[in-house]
C-alpha cells in the first residue's frame, strides 16, 4: 500500500498492518464489552475501516492533524461510552502525541516534504502501537471476576445443623395470599436474588454471620425463635424494609442495626425489653413500630425523632405516662397504649391531630383532658376498663368517630354533646353507673350497636326508638320494668337482649319486666331475643310474628302458659323455658321443624303432646324436675337425640310397663349418648 506526500510516493505496508491490527483489536473489544455487560440491544456502531487519507493525512496541514486526533477519540467513545479512565487515558495519550508532533516541529510549512513524511511515519507507528496496547489491556481488564459463593455453602450447612428446611409453602387462610414461604432456599440462583426470607418458628438460639451476605433482602422474619442477641452483621442488610423480631428473648439490639436506613416496619413485641433501645431513634424511616408485650416502664426522649411513625403499638407494658415529646410525632395515625398503668393523660395528646385510632383501654385514668376534642380525625376511641367518672363536653367534637367504647368505668351520666357524634356505628356503655341516658342519644342516626348492659337504668328514653339503624341493642342487667311502646320502630333489630341480671354480677337488682308491648311483634328481622330472668307472666300473641327468630330465651320468668302462635317460629333453633310455672306444652310445638335444643327444666309439666315426636332435628331435650308420669310413644321418633334428661320425674311406673320406651332408652345409651333418667 502506498501514500503520496506532496507528490512523493512511499510504501507504508508495515505501518498499515499495525494500524489495521489496532482497528480490529478495538472492534473485538467492543464485542467483548457488550458480552460482559449482557446487553441485549443492537450492537454499538463501529466505524467503518479507515480510509488511506484517515490513516495518513498530509502532515503539513494543521487542520488535518487536528481532525485525525478527533477521529481517534471518536472511535473510543463510540466503542465504549462508559469505559473507565483507562480508555480515556489512552485517548489522551494519542491526542497528546499528536499535539506534541506538531509543536516539536515548529511551523509545519517550514519543513521539507521528505522530512515531514519521515516524522509522520514514526509518529503514526507510535500511535498504532498505543492503540494496540490499549486494546489488549482493556480485553484483559474486562474479564469477569470469579464470584465468591462460599458463604452460601456455609449458610446451607448452618441450616442443616439447625433444622431449617428448604423453602416450603405453608398454607394459612388468615393471610391474603392463602399462605407463605418458609425456610432457607437450597438453590444458588435464588440465594443471589431472594428478597423475602422467613426463618421464624425454628427455635433458633443464634444466627450465622453470613446472614448479612444476603444483600437483596427487603423483608426478613426471625419471629418466634429463642434469640437473645442479633449478630452485628444484621446491619449489612441495608435494603431491609420489614424486619420481624417478635416472640424472642431480646433485651437489647446491636448498634449496627442503625445502618438499616430504609427500615419502615419493625416488630419487637413479646420480648424482654425493659427500656427503649436507644438504637431505635436512628431508624428515622420507621413507619410502623411494635413494642407491645415487653416490660417497658418508660420511653426515652429519643423516640420523638421517629417523626415518620404512623403506627405505634405499646400495649401490655408498664408505662405510667405518654412518651415524652410525643407531640413531635405529628404523623401518628394509630396509637395503642392499652393494658399499661397510665394514671394521667396529658394535654400533649391533643397535638396528635392525625390520629384515627386511639386505644387507652385498661389503664388507671380518672379523667380526660379537654384537648381530647382536638383529635377530630379519630374514628375509633377505646377507653374501656379505666376509672372515669365523667366525660369532657369536648368529646362532642369528635365528629368522625365510628366506634366509642366507654365500658367498665364509674360513669354516672353522659354529656348531652354525645348526641353530636352522628357518625357513630358502635357505642359501648356497659357496666357503668348510669341511671339515665340523655334524650340526645336519639340523634345517633347511624348507630348499629348500642350496649348499655349492667347499669342502673330504670327506663329507656323514647328517643332511643328513633335510631332505626340499630341492629343490636343490649339493655340487660339494669332496673327496667317496662319497654317503650315505640320499640317496634326499631325494625332493623336483629338481636335484643333484656335479660334480668348478669350471672357473674353480685348486685341484687336486675330487670323486672312483667309484660312485653304488643309492638314487639313488629321486629320482623329479629333473630335473637333474650328475656332471661325477668318477671313475665304472659307473652303477647304477637310473639308469633317474629318468624326470623332462631334463639328465644324465656327462662326464669313467671310464665304460666305459652301462646299457640309459638308454632309460627319456623326458624327457631334454640328455645329455653326452664324455671317457669308451665303445666302444659302447646301441640303447636311440633311445628318447630328446625328446633335443636328444647329446655323445659324445672316446670310443672305433667304430660307432653304427641307432636313432640315431630321435632326431627331435636338433639337436646331437658325435661328434668317436672311432674311427668308418662311419655308419648312418639318420643321414640326423635332419632337425632344426643342428650336427654328425664331425672326428677315420676316415670318409674312407665319404665316398668312400657317396654318400647325402655328399649328406646337403652339403644340411646348404647350409642354413648348423654341419657339421664
Coordinates of C-alpha atoms in Angstrom, one line a residue, residues 368 383 388-393 395 404 406 411 413-415 418 429:
X368 CA -59.7 13.0 80.1
X383 CA -61.3 3.8 76.8
X388 CA -63.6 7.7 84.6
X389 CA -66.5 9.4 86.4
X390 CA -67.3 12.0 83.8
X391 CA -66.6 12.9 80.2
X392 CA -65.5 16.3 79.0
X393 CA -68.0 18.1 76.8
X395 CA -65.8 14.8 73.4
X404 CA -66.6 4.5 71.0
X406 CA -66.6 3.5 77.4
X411 CA -69.7 6.9 84.8
X413 CA -74.0 10.4 83.5
X414 CA -73.2 11.4 79.9
X415 CA -72.9 14.9 78.4
X418 CA -72.7 12.8 73.0
X429 CA -71.6 2.0 77.7

